[in-house]
CSV table of C-alpha atoms in Angstrom, one decimal:
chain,number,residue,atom,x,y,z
A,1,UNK,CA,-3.8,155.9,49.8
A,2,UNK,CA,-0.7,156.9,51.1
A,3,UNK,CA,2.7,154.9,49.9
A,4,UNK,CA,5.4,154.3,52.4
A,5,UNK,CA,8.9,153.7,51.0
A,6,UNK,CA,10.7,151.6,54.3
A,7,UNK,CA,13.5,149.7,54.9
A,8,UNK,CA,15.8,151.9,52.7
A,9,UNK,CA,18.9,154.1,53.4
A,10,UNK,CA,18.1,157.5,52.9
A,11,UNK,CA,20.7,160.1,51.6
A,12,UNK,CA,18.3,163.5,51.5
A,13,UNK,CA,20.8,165.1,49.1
A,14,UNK,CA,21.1,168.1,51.5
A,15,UNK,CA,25.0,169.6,51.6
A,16,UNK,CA,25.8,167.8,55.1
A,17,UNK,CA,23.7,165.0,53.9
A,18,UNK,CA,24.3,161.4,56.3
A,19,UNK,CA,23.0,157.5,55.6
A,20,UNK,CA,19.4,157.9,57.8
A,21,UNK,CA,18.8,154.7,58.9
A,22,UNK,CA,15.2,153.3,60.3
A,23,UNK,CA,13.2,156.1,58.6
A,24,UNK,CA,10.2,155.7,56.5
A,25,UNK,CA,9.4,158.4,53.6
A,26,UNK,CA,5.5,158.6,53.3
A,27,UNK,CA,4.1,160.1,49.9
A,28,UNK,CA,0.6,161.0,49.2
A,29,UNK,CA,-0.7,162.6,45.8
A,30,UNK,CA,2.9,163.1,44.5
A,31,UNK,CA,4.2,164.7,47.4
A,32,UNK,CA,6.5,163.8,50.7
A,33,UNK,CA,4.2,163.8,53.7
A,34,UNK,CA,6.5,162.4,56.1
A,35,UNK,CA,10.3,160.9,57.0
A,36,UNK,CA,9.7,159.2,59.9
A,37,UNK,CA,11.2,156.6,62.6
A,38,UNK,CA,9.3,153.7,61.2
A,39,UNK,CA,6.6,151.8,63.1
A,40,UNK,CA,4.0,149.4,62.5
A,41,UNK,CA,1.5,151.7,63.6
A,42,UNK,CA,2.5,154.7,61.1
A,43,UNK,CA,2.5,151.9,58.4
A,44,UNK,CA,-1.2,150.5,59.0
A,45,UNK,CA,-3.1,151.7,55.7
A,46,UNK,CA,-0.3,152.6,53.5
A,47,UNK,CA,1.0,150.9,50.2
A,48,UNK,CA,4.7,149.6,51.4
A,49,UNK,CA,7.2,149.3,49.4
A,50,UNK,CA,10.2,147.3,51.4
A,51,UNK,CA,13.3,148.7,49.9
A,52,UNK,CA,14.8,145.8,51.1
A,53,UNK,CA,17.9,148.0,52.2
A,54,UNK,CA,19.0,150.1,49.4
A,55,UNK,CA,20.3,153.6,49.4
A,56,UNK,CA,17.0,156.2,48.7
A,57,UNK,CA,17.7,159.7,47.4
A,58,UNK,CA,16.3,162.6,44.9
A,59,UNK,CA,16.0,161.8,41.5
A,60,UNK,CA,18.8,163.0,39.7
A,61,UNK,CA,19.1,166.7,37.8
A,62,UNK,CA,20.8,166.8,34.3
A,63,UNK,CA,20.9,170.8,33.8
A,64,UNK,CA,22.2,170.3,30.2
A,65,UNK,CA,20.7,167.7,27.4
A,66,UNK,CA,20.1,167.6,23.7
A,67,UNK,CA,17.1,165.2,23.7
A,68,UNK,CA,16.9,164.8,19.8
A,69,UNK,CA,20.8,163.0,19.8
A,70,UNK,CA,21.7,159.2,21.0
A,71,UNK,CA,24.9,160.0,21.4
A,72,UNK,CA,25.8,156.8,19.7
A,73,UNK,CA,28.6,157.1,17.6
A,74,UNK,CA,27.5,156.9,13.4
A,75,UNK,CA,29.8,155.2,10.8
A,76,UNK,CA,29.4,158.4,8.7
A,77,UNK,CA,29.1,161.8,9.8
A,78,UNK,CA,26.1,163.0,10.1
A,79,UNK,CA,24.6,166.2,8.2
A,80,UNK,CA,22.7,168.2,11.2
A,81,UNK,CA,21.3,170.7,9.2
A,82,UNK,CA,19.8,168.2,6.3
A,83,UNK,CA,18.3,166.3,9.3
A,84,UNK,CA,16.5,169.1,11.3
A,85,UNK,CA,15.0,170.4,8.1
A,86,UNK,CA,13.7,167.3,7.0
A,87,UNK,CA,12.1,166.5,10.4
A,88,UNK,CA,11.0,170.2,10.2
A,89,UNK,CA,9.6,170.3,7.0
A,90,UNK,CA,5.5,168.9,7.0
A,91,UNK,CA,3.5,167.8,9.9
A,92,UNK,CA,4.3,163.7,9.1
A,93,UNK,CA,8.4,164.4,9.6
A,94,UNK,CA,7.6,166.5,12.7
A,95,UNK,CA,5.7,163.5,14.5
A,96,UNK,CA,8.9,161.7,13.8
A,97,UNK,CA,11.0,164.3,15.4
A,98,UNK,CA,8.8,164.1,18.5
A,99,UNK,CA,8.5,160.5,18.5
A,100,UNK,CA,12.4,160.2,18.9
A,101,UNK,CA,12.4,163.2,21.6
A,102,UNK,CA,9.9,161.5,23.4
A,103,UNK,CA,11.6,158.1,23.2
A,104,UNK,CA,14.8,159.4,24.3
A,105,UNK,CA,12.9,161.1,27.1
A,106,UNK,CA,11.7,158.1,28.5
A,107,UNK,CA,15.4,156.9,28.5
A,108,UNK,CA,16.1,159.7,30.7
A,109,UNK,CA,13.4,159.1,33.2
A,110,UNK,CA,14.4,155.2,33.3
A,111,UNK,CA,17.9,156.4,33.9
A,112,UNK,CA,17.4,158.1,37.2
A,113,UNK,CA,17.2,161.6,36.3
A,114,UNK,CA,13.1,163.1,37.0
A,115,UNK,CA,14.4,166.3,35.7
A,116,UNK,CA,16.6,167.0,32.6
A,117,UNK,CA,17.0,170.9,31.6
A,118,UNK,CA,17.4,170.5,27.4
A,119,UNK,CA,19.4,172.9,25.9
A,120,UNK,CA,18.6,173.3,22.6
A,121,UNK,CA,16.2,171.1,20.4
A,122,UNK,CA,14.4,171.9,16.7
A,123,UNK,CA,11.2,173.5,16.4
A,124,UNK,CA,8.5,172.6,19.1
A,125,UNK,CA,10.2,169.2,19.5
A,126,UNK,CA,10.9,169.5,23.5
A,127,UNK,CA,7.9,171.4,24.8
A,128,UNK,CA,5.5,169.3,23.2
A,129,UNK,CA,7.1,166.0,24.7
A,130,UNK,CA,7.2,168.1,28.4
A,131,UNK,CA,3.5,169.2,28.0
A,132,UNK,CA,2.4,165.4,27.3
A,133,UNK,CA,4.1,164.3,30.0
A,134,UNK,CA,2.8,166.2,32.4
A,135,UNK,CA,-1.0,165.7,30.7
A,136,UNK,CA,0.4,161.9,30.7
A,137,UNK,CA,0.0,160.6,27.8
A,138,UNK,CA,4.0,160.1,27.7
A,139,UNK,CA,6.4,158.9,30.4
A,140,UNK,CA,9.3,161.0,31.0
A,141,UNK,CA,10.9,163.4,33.4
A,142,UNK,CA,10.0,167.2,34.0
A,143,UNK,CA,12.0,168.7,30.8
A,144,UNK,CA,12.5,172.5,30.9
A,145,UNK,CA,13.5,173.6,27.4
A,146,UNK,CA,14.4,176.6,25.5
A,147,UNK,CA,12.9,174.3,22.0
A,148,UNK,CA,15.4,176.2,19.5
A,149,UNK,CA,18.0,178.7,20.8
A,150,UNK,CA,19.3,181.3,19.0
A,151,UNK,CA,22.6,181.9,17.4
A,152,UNK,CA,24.2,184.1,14.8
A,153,UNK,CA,24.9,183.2,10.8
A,154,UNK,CA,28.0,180.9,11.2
A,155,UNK,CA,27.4,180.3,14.5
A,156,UNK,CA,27.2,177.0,16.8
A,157,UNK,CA,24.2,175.4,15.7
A,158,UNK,CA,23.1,178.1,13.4
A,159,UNK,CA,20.1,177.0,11.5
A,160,UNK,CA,19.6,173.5,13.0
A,161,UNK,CA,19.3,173.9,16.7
A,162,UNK,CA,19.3,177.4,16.7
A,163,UNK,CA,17.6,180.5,15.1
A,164,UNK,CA,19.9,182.9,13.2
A,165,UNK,CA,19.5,186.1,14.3
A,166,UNK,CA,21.1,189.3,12.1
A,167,UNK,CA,20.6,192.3,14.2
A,168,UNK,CA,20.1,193.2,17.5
A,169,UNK,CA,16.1,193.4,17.0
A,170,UNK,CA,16.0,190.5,15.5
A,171,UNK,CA,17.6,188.6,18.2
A,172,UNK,CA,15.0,190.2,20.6
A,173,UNK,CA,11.9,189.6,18.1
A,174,UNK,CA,13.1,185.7,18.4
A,175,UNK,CA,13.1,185.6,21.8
A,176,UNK,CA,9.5,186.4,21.6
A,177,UNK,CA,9.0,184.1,18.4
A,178,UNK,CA,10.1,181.3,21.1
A,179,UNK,CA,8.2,182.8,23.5
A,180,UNK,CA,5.0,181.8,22.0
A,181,UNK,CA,5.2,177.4,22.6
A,182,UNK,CA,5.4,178.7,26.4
A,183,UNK,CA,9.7,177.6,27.2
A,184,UNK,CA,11.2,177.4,30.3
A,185,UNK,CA,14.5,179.2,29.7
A,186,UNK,CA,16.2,180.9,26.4
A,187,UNK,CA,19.6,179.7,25.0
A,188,UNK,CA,21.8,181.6,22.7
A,189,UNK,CA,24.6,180.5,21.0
A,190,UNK,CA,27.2,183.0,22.3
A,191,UNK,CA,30.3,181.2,20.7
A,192,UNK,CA,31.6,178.8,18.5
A,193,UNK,CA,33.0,175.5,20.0
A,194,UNK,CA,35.0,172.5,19.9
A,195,UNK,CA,32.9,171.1,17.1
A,196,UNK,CA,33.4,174.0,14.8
A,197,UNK,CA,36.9,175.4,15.9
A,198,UNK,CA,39.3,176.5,12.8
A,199,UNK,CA,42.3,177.1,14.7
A,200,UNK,CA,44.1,175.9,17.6
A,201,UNK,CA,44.1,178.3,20.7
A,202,UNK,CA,40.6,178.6,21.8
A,203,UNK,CA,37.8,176.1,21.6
A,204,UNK,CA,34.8,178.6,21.2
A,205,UNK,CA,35.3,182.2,19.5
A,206,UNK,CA,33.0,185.1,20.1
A,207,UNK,CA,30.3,184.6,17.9
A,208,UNK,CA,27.3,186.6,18.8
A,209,UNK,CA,28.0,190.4,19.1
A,210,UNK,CA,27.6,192.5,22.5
A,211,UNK,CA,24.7,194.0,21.2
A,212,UNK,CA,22.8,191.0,20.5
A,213,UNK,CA,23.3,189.5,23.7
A,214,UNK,CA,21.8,192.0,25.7
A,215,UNK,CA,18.8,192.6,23.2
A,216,UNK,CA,18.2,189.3,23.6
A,217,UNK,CA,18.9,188.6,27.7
A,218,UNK,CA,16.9,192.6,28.0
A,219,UNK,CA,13.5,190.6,26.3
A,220,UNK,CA,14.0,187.2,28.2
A,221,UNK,CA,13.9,189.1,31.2
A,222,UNK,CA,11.3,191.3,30.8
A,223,UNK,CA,9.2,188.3,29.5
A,224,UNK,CA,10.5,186.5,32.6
A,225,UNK,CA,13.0,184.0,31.3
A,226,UNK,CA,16.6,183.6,32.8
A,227,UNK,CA,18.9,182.7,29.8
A,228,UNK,CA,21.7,179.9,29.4
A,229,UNK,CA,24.5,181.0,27.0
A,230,UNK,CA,26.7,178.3,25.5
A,231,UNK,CA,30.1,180.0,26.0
A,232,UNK,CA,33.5,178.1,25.3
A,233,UNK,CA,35.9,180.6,25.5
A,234,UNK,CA,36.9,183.5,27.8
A,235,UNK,CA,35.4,187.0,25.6
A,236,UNK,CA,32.5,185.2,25.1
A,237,UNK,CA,32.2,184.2,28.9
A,238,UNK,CA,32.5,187.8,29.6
A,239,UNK,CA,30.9,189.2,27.0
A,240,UNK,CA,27.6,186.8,27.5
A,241,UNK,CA,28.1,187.6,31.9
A,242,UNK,CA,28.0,191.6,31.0
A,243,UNK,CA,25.3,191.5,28.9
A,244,UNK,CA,22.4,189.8,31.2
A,245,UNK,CA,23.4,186.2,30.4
A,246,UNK,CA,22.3,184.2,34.1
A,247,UNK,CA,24.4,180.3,33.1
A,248,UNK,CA,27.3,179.8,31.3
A,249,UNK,CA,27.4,176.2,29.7
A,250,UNK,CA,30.6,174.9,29.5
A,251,UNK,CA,33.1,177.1,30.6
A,252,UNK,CA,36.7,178.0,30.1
A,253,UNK,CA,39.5,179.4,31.7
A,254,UNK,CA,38.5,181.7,34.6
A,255,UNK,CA,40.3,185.3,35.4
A,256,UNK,CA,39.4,187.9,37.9
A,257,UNK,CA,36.7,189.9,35.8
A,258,UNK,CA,35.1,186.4,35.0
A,259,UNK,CA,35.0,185.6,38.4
A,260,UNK,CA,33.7,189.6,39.4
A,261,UNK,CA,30.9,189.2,36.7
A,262,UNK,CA,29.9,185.8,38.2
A,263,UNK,CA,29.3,187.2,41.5
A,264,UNK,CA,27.5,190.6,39.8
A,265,UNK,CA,25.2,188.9,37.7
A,266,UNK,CA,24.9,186.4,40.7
A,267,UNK,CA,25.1,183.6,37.7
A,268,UNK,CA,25.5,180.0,37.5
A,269,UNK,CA,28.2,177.6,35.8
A,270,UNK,CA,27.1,174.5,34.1
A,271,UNK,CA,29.7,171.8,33.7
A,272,UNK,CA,29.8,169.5,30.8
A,273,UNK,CA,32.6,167.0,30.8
A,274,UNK,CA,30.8,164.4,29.2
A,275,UNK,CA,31.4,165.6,25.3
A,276,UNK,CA,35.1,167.0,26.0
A,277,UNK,CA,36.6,163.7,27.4
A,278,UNK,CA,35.9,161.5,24.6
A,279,UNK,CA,37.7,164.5,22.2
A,280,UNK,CA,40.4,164.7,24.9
A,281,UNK,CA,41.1,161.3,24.7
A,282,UNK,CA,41.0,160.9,20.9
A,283,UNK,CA,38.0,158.1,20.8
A,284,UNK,CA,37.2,157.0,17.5
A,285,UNK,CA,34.6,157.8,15.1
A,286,UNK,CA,34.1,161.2,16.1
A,287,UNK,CA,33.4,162.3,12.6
A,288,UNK,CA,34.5,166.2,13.2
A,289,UNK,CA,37.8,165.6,15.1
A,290,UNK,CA,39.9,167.5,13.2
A,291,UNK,CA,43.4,168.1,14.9
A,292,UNK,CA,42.3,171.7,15.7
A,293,UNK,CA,39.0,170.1,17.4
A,294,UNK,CA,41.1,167.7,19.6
A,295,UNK,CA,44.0,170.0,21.1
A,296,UNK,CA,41.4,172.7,21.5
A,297,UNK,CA,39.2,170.1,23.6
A,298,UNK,CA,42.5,169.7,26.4
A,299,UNK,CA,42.2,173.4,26.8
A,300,UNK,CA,38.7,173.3,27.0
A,301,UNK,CA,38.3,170.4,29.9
A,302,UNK,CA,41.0,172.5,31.6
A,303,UNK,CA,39.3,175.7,31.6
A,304,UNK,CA,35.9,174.0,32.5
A,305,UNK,CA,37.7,172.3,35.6
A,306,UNK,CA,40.0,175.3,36.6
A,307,UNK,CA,36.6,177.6,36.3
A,308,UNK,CA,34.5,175.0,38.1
A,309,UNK,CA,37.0,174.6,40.9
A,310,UNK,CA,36.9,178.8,41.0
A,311,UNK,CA,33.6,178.6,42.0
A,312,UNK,CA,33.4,176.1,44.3
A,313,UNK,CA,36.3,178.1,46.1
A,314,UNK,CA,34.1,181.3,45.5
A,315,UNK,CA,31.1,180.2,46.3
A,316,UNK,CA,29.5,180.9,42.8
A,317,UNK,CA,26.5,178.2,42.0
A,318,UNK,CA,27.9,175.4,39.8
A,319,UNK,CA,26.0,172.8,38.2
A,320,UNK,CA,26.3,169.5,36.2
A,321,UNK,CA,24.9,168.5,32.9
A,322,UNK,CA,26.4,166.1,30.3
A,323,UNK,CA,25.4,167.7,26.8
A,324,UNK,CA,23.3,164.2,25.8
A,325,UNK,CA,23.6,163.8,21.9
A,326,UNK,CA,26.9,164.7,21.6
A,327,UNK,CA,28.9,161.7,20.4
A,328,UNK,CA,29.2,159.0,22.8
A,329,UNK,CA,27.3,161.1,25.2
A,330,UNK,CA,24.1,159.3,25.7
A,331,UNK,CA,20.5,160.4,27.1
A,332,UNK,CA,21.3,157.4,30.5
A,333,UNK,CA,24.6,158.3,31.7
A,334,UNK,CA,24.4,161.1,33.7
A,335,UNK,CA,26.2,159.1,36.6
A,336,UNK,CA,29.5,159.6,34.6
A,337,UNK,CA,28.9,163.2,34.4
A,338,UNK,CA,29.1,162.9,38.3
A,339,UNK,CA,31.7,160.5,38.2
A,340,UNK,CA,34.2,163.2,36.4
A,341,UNK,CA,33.1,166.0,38.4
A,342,UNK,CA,34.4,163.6,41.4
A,343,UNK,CA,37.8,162.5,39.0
A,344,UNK,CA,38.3,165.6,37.5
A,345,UNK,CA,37.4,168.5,40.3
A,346,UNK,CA,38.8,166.5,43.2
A,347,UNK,CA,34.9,167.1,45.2
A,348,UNK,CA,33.8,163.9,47.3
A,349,UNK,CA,31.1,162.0,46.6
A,350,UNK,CA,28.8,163.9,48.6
A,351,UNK,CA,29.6,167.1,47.1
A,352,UNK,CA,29.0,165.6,43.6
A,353,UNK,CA,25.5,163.9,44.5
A,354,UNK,CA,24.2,167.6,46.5
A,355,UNK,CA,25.5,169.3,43.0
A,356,UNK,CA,23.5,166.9,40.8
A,357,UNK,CA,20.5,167.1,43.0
A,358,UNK,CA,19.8,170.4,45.0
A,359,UNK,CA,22.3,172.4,43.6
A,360,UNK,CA,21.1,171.6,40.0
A,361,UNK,CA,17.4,172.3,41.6
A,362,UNK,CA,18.5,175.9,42.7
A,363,UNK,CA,20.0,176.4,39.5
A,364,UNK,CA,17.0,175.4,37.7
A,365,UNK,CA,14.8,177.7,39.7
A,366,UNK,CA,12.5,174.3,41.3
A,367,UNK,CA,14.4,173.9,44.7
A,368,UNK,CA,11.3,175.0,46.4
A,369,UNK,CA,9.8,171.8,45.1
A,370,UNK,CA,12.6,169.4,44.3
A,371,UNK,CA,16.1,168.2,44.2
A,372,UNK,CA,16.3,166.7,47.9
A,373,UNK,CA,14.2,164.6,49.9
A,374,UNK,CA,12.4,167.0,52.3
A,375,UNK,CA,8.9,167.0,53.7
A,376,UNK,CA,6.2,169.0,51.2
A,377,UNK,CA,8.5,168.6,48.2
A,378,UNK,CA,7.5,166.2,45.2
A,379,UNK,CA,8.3,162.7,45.9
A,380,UNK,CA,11.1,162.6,43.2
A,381,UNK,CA,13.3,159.6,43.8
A,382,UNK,CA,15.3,156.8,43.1
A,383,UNK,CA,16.7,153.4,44.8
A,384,UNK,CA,20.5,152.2,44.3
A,385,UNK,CA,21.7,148.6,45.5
A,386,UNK,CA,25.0,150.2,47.5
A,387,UNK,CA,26.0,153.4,48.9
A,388,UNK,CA,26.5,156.0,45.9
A,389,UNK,CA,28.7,158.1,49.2
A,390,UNK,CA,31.4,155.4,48.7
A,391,UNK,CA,31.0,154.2,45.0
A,392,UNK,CA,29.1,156.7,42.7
A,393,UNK,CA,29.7,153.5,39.7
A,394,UNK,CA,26.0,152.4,41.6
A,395,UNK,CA,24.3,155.8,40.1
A,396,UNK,CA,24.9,153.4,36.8
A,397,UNK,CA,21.7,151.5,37.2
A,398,UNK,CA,19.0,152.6,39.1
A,399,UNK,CA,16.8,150.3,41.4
A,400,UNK,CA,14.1,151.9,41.1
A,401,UNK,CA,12.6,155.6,39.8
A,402,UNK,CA,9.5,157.6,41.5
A,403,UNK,CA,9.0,160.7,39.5
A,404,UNK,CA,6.1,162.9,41.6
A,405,UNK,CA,5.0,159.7,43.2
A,406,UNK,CA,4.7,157.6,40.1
A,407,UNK,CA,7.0,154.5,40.6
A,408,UNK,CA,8.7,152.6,38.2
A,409,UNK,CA,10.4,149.1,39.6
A,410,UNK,CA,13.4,147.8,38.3
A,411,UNK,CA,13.9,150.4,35.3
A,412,UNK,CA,15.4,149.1,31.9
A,413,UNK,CA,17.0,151.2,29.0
A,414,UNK,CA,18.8,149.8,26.1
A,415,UNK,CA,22.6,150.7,26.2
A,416,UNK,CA,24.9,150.8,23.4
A,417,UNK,CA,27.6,148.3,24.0
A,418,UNK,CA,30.3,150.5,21.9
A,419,UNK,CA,29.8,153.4,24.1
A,420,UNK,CA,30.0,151.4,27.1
A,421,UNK,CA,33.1,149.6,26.3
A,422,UNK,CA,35.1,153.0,25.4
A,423,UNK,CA,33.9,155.4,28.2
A,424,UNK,CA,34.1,152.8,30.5
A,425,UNK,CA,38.2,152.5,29.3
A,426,UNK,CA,38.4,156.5,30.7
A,427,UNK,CA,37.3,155.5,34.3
């Protein structure tokens, strides 16, 4: 039977996208069949759903999330390393590590986002969750993972989230290590980063040398994997861009040869605002902030703004993600990601809700299948009370979610009151 979705405001999440009034979306077997002038006769033998006037677009795209993390802020710091071997080390501890994975993945899903891009997880962790979704025996959103990146001895993440890789052949040989649970993408751990910063002057040092890097992009590619570099500072933006690297996460301060490998490389920035702000604005009980951690964040936000303003001016793909299990960066508040994008990059609302939709999609490599509201594309969607064009605050709480036809009324996920109450102080 088919479903038709009437009565609703739809917003297509094209770049010129417009309120369509009148129109029904049809979906059968997952998929958009239809946006039509509604009529009774077009609606005779479907499943309607009235949407009782609320604003209809695609689900939202997170390109950048850390599904393991709450991002709930801990009374004592946490030890990262202690914790990912422990869930890592027999088959009991793993089921725990996927359990939490899976629950937080479900938060996602419930938060309006059908697709999150991870970027970095332990073991197997991600992949399984994503498989067992789609098999559905767990509800969640299309996850595309790299399960555990790689980085360098010292390096961000080194030996938690990430492999650690001592030569250039070994770096290659990991790739194909990770290669074998089937990822989406590969993620190395090109710098250091606000986290792990010694000294004031820039937030993430070259960590993983040349050679590495394109050992490393050079087997991705010729397995057929585009690779996401986390890159918070300016030698490692260029150093990851000449070397085969296709998405810088994060960002920094852009020059002219950054901008000339962007277009070269025909590669994508991803945004992440989300775990900068709370550093730039000195929130409590982040457990790391030292003083070198928090001045380094302000140059850090304004290189991610000045870079991500480049390339709108450019016209070099730029995407959102929010960096999910960072503190006070949670798995169901992508809206605020979009919400900065809008405070901090000076873009409209429109511009913010095509970047976190179809944008994301094309960035993602599924824009042939998702990220707007078009006819043969996967009915991916969700429902807001007002119009998101005037107040993007009603991204907050979703209406309702359809992830590839599958609908979920009136979604719930349990927020953490703390987290609310402080971010909600920066808007």
């Amino acid at each position: 039977m088919k479903t038709a979705y009437c009565n609703g405001i739809i917003l297509d999440g094209t770049k010129n996208m417009v309120p369509q009034y009148g129109k029904t979306v049809f979906v059968e077997n997952g998929i958009i069949t239809g946006i039509e002038d509604t009529s009774q006769e077009a609606l005779s033998g479907c499943e309607v759903v009235d949407l009782k006037g609320k604003y209809l677009l695609p689900g939202l795209i997170n390109l950048h999330a850390h599904l393991p993390g709450s991002g709930k802020p801990e009374k004592k710091p946490l030890k990262i390393d202690f914790l990912v071997r422990l869930l890592t080390s027999n088959a009991l501890l793993k089921q725990i590590g996927y359990g939490l994975v899976a629950k937080n993945a479900k938060v996602v899903l419930m938060s309006g986002v059908t697709t999150v891009r991870a970027a970095g997880s332990p073991a197997d962790f991600d992949s399984r969750v994503r498989d067992d979704i789609k098999r559905g025996k767990r509800v969640g959103p299309r996850i595309l993972t790299p399960n555990c990146a790689i980085s360098v001895e010292g390096g961000h993440m080194a030996g938690s989230f990430a492999y650690i890789a001592h030569s250039k052949e070994e770096a290659a040989s990991l790739v194909d290590k990770i290669a074998e649970d089937k990822p989406d993408l590969i993620k190395l751990m090109v710098t250091g980063g606000i986290m792990d910063s010694d000294s004031f002057g820039e937030p993430g040092v070259l960590r993983m040398p040349p050679e590495y890097i394109k050992a490393a992009c050079d087997q991705a590619h010729e397995l057929g994997y585009k690779v996401a570099a986390h890159c918070e500072g300016h030698v490692g933006v260029i150093e990851a861009l000449k070397n085969g690297v296709d998405t810088i996460e994060h960002g920094c301060m852009p020059n002219d040869e950054i901008i000339e490998l962007f277009k070269a490389r025909n590669a994508a920035h991803v945004l992440t605002l989300s775990p900068a702000i709370p550093y730039m604005k000195r929130l409590p009980n982040i457990h790391n902030m030292t003083e070198a951690a928090a001045k380094n964040s302000d140059i850090l936000v304004t290189g991610m703004v000045a870079l991500a303003k480049k390339c709108i001016g450019e016209n070099i793909l730029l995407g959102l993600g929010t960096d999910s299990g960072c503190t006070y960066v949670t798995n169901y508040d992508f809206w605020r990601e979009i919400n900065y994008f809008v405070k901090y990059c000076g873009v409209d609302n429109a511009y913010a809700i095509h970047t976190a939709t179809l944008v994301n999609a094309k960035i993602a490599g599924i824009d042939s299948f998702t990220g707007s509201l078009e006819v043969g594309k996967k009915a991916d969607m969700i429902a807001v009370e007002k119009n998101p064009l005037e107040d993007i605050g009603t991204l907050r709480n979703v209406a309702m979610v359809v992830f590839e036809g599958r609908r979920y009324d009136d979604p719930k996920v349990k927020k953490y009151e703390e987290v609310e109450k402080a971010l909600d102080s920066l808007i």
